[in-house]
Coordinates of C-alpha atoms in Angstrom, one line a residue:
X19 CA -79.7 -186.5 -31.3
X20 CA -80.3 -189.6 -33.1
X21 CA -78.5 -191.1 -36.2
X22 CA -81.2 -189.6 -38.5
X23 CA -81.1 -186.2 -37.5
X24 CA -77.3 -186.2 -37.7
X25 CA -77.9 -187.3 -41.3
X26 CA -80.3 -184.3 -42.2
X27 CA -77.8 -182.1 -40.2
X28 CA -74.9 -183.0 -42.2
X29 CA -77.0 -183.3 -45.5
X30 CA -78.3 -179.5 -44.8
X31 CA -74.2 -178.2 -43.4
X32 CA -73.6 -179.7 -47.3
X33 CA -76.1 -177.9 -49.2
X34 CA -77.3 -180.8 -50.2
X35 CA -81.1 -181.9 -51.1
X36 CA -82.7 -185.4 -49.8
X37 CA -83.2 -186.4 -53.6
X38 CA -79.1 -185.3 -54.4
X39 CA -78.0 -187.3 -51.4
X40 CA -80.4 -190.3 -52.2
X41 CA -79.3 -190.8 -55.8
X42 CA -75.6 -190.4 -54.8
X43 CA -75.9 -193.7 -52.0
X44 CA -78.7 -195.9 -54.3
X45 CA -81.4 -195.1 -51.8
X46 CA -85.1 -193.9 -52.6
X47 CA -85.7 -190.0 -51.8
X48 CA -88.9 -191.9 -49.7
X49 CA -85.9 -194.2 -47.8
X50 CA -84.1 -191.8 -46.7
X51 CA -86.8 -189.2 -45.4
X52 CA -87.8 -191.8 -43.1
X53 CA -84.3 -192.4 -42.0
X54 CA -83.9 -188.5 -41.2
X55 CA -86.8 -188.6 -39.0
X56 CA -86.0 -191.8 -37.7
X57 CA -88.8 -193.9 -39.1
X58 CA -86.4 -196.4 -40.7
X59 CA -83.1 -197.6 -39.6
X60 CA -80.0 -197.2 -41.1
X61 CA -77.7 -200.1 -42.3
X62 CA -73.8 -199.9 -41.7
X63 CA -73.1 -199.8 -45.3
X64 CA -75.8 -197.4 -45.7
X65 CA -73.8 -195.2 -43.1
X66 CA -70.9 -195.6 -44.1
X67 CA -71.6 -194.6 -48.1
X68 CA -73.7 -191.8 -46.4
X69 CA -71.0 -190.5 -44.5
X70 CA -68.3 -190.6 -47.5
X71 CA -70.9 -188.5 -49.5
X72 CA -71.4 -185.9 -46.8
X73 CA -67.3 -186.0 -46.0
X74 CA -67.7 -187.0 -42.5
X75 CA -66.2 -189.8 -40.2
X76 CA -68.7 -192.4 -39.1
X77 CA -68.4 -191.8 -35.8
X78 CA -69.8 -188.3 -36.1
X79 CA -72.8 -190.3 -36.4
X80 CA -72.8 -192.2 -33.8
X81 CA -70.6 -190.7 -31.0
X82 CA -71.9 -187.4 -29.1
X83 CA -70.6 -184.5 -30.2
X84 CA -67.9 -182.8 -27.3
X85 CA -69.6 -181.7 -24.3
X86 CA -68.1 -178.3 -24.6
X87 CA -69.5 -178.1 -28.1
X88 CA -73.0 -179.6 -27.2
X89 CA -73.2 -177.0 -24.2
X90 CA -72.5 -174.2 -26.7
X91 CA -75.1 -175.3 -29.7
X92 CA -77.6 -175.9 -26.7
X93 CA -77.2 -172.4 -25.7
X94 CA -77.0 -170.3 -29.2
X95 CA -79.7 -172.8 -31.1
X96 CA -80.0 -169.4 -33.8
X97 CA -76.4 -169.5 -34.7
X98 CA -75.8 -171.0 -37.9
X99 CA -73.3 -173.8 -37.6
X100 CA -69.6 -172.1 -39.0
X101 CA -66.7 -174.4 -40.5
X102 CA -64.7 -173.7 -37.6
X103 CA -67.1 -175.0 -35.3
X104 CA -67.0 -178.4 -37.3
X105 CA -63.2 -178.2 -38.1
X106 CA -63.3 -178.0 -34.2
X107 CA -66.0 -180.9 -33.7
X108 CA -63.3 -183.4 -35.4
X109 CA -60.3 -182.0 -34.3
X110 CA -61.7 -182.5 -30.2
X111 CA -62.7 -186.1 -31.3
X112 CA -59.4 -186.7 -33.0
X113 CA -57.2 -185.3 -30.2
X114 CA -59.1 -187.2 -28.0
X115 CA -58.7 -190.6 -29.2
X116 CA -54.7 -190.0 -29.9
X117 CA -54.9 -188.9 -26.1
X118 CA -56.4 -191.9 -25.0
X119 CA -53.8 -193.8 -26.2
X120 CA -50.7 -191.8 -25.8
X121 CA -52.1 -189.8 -22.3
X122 CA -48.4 -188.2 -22.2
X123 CA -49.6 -186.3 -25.2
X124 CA -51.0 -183.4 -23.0
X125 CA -48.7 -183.0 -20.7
X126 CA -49.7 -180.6 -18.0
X127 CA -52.5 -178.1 -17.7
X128 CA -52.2 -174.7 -14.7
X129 CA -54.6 -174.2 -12.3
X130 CA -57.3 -171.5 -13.6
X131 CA -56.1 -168.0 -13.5
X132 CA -59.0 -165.2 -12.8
X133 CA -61.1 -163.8 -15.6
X134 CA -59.2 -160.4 -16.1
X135 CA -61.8 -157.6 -15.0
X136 CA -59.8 -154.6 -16.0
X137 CA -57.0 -153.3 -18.5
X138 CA -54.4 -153.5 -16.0
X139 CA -55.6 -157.0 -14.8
X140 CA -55.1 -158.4 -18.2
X141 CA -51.2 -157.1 -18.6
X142 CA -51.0 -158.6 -15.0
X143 CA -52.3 -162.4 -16.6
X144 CA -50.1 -161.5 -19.8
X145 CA -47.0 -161.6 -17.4
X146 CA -48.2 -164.9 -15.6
X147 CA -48.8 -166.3 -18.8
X148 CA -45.5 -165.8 -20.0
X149 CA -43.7 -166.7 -16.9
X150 CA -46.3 -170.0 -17.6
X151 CA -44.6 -170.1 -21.2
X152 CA -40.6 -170.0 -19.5
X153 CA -40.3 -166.6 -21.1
X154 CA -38.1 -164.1 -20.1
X155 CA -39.3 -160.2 -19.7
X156 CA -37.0 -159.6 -23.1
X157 CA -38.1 -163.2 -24.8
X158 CA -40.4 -162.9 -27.6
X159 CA -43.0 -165.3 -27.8
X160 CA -42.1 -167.2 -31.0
X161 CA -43.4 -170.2 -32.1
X162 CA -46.3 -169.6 -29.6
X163 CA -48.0 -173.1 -30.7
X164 CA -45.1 -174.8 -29.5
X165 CA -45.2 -173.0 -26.2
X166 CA -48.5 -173.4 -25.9
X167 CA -48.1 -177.3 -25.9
X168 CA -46.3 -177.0 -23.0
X169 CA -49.3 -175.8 -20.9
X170 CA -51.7 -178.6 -22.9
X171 CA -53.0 -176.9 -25.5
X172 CA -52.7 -177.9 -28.9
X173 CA -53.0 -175.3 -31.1
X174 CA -54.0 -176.1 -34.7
X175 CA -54.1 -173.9 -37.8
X176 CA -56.0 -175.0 -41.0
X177 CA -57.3 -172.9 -44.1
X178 CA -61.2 -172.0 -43.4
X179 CA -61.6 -169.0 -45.8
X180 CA -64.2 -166.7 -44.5
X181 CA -65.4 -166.9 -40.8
X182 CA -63.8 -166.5 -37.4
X183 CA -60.6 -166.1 -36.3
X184 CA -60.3 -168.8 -34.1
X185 CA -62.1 -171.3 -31.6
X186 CA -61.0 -173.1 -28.2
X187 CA -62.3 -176.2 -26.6
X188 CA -61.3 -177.3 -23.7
X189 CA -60.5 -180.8 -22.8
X190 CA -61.1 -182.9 -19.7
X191 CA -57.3 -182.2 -19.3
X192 CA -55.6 -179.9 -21.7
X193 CA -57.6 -177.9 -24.7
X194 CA -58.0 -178.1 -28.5
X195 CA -57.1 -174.4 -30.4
X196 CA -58.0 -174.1 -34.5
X197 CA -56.9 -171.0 -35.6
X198 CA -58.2 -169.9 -39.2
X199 CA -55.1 -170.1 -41.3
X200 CA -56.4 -167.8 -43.9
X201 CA -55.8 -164.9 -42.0
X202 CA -52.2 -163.3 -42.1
X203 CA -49.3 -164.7 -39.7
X204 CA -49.3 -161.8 -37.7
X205 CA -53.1 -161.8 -37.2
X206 CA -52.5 -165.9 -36.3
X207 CA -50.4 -165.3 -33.8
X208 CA -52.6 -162.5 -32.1
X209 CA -55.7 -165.3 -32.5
X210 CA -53.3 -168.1 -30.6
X211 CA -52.7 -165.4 -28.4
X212 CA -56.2 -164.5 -27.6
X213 CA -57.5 -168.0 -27.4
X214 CA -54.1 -169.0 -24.8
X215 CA -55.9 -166.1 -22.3
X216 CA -59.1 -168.2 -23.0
X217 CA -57.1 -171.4 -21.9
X218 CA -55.5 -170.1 -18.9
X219 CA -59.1 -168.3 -17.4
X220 CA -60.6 -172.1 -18.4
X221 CA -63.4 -171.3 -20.7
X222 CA -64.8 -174.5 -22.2
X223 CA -65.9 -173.3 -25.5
X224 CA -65.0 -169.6 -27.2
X225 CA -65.6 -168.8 -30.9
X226 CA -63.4 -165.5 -31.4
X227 CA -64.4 -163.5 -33.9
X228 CA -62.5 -160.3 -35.9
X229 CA -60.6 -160.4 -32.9
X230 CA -57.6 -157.9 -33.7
X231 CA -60.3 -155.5 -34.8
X232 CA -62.1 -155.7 -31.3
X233 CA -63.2 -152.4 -29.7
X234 CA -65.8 -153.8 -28.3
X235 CA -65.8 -153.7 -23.8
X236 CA -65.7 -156.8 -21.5
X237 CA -63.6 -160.1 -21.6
X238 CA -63.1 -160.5 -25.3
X239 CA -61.3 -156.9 -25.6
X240 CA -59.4 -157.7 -22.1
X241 CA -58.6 -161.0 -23.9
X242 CA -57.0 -158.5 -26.7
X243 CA -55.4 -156.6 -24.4
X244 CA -53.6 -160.3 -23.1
X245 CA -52.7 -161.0 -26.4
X246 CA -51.2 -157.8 -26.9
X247 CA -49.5 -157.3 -23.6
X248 CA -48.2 -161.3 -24.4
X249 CA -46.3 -160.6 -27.5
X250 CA -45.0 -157.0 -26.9
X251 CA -44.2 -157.2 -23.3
X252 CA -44.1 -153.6 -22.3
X253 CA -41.0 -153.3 -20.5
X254 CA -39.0 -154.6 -23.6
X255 CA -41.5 -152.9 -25.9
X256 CA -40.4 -149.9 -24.5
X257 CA -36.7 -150.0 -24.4
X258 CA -36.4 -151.1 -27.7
X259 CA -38.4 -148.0 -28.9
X260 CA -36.8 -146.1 -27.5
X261 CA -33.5 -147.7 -28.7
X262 CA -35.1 -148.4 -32.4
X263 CA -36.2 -144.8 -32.7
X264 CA -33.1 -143.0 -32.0
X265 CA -30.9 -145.0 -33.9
X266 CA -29.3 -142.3 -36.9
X267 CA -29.9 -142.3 -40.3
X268 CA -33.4 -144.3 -39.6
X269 CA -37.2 -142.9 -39.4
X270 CA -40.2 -144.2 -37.3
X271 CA -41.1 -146.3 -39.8
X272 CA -38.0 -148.1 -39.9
X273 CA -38.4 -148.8 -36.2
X274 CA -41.9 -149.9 -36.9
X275 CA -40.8 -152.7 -39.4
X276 CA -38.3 -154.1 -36.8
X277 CA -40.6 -154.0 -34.2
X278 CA -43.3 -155.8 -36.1
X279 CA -40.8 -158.5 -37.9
X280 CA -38.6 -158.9 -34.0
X281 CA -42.5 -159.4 -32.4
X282 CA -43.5 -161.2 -35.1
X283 CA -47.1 -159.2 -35.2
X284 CA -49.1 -157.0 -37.8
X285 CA -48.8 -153.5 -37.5
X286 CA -52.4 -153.4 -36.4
X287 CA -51.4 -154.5 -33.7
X288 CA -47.9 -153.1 -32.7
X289 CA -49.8 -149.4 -33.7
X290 CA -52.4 -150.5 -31.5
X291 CA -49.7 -151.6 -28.2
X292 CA -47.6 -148.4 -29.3
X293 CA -50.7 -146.2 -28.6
X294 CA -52.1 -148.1 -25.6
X295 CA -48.6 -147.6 -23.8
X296 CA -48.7 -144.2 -25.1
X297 CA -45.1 -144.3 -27.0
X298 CA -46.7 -142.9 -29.9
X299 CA -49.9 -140.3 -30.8
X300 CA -52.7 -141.5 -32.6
X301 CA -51.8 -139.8 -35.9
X302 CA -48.4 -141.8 -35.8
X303 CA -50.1 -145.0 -34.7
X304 CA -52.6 -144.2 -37.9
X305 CA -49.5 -143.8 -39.8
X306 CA -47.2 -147.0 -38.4
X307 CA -51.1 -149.3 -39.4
X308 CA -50.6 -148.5 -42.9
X309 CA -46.7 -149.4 -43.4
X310 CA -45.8 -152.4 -45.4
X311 CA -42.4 -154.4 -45.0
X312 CA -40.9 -154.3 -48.6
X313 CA -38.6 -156.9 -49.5
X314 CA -35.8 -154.4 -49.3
X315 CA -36.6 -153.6 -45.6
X316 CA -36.2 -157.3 -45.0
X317 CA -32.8 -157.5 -46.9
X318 CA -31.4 -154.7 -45.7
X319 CA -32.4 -155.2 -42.0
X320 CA -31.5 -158.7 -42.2
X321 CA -34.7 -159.8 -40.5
X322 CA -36.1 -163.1 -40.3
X323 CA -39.3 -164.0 -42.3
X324 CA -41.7 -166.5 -40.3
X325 CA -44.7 -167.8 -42.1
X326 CA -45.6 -169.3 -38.1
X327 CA -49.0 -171.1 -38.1
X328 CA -49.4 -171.3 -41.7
X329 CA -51.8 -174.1 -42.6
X330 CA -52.1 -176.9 -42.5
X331 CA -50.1 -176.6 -39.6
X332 CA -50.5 -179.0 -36.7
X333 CA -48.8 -179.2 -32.7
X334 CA -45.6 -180.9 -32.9
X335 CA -46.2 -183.4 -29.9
X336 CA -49.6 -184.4 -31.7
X337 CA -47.6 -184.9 -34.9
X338 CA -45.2 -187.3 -32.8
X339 CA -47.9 -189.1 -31.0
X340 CA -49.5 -189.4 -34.3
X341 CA -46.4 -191.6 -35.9
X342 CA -46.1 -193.5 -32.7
X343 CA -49.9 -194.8 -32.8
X344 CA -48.3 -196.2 -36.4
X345 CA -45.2 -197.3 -35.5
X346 CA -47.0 -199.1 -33.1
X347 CA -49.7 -200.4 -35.6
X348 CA -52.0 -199.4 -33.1
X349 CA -53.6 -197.2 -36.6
X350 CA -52.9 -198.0 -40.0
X351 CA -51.8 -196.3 -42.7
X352 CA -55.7 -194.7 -43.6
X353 CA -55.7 -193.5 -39.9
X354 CA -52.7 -192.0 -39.5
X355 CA -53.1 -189.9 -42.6
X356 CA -56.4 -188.6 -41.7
X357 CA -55.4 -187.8 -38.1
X358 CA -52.5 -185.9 -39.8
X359 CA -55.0 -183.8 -42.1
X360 CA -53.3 -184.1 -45.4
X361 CA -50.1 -183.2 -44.3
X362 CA -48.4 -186.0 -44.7
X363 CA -49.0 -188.9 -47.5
X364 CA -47.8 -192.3 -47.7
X365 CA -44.3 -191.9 -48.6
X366 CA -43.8 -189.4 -45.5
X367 CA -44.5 -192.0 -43.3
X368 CA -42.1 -194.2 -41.4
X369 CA -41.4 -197.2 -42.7
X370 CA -42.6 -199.9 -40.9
X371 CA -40.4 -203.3 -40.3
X372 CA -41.5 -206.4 -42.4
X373 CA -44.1 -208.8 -40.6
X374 CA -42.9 -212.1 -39.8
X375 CA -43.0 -215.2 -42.1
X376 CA -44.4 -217.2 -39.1
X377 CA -47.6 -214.2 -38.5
X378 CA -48.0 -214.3 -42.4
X379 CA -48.4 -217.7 -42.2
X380 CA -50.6 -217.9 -39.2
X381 CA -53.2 -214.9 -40.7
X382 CA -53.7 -217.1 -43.8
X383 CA -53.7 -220.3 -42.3

């Protein structure tokens, strides 16, 4: 795709109109039809104002979109284009430059595991996975984007509103995650969950859609069933049922708020493992969806609240590799915030040591 049509594609993603975008950048409406269909070339400045109006980076211009990305759009030319899907497009291109200078960054990737063909196959790649992770059978899998790093994927979470759940691209070596940080922590973890199992089986593009909802057969509903098995292991699932629901002076629900806040998951989903292990009916697994953790549960339980993937919320390591590139001065200031998304501003940065008299003198000699 040329530079035009990347113009028109951006103008339309904007809701824009050729005479808006025209006005907005000092060019005819005439001008810049002929640059969207490629009858007129377009000046640097021209692209650069251009791309400032329609909130992109130049090089989304001019550099090919991920393969993985390409390979998808190719295939499902009907589906509109979703913010995740861009969110994605810039995170991949991000990740990848920061990787191309600091390789380390992704720092090991397993061998394919098997596309998970039945129930009992995915609990079996659930197990894998969290030996993969250095999790023991009674370790809950906190802080699951940090894990997750460890395997090379980074797994990011921003604020996209409406939309899917989460995406997954993989990389040459290592993978890019966005979960939608709109969605509630519990249902973030479950979508970093789900889009790990597409990691490990190596898909190169998955858009994941409503996916603690999913009753739908085949691989995305395995997936579920990964994610699931993941966080509430069944072996420790069940003891501490068992021990949570006959501990005196406390009901089911009680045990179904510790369960939820120890596994850090919604109650969507602990009702839905509960059932699927058969330690509760599916009138009680009815009843444990609907409770809600008061405050008071919290206080008198002493339980810990995690707000884990909340956005912005980026991968450690890429944070790190991020503040090297600028310690380094191999980015500047402009660069390093943007690859940071906001989350840090100029003040957070680290302060960089004074440049020499003798290089001052030689730059403006």
């Amino acid at each position: 795709m040329g530079i035009g049509r990347r113009v028109a594609e951006a103008r339309a993603e904007q809701g824009v109109t050729q005479e808006q975008l025209a006005v907005a950048v000092g060019l005819e409406r005439s001008a810049l039809a002929k640059i969207e269909t490629e009858k007129r070339r377009l000046s640097a400045l021209e692209l650069v104002a251009i791309a400032r109006e329609l909130k992109r980076r130049v090089e989304w211009f001019v550099d090919d979109a991920p393969p993985a990305l390409v390979s998808y759009r190719r295939a499902h030319p009907d589906v509109a284009t979703q913010a995740i899907d861009l969110r994605l497009d810039e995170l991949v291109r991000e990740t990848e430059f920061v990787v191309s200078c600091i390789p380390g960054l992704i720092s090991g990737q397993p061998e394919p595991l098997p596309h998970p063909t039945t129930a009992a196959e995915a609990e079996e790649m659930a197990d894998t996975a969290r030996r993969l992770l250095g999790l023991g059978p009674a370790d809950p899998a906190h802080n699951i984007a940090g894990l997750a790093a460890a395997l090379g994927l980074l797994i990011f979470s921003l604020d996209l509103g409406e939309g899917a759940d989460a995406g997954t691209v993989l990389l040459e070596r290592g993978g890019v995650t966005l979960v939608n940080g709109s969605r509630m922590v519990g249902r973030r973890r479950l979508a970093a969950a789900h889009e790990l199992g597409h990691y490990l089986i190596a898909d190169e593009y998955a858009l994941d859609w409503r996916i603690a909802s999913s009753e739908a057969d085949g691989l995305e509903a395995r997936l579920d069933r990964f994610a699931r098995a993941l966080l509430l292991p069944e072996s420790d699932l069940r003891t501490r049922w068992a021990r949570w629901t006959n501990a005196p002076d406390e009901s089911w629900r009680d045990a179904a708020v510790r369960a939820a806040s120890h596994y850090r998951v919604d109650m969507a989903t602990l009702a839905r493992r509960l059932k699927e292990l058969r330690l509760v009916e599916h009138s009680r697994a009815e009843d444990i969806r609907q409770v809600q953790t008061r405050r008071a549960d919290i206080v008198e339980k002493d339980l810990v609240v995690s707000d884990e993937l909340a956005p912005a919320s980026l991968p450690r390591a890429y944070e790190q590799a991020v503040l090297a590139l600028y310690r380094r001065e191999a980015v500047t200031e402009g660069r390093a915030l943007g690859l940071l998304l906001g989350t840090f501003d100029s003040a957070s940065l680290p302060e960089l040591p004074p440049v020499p008299g003798s290089e001052i003198w030689t730059v403006t000699s």
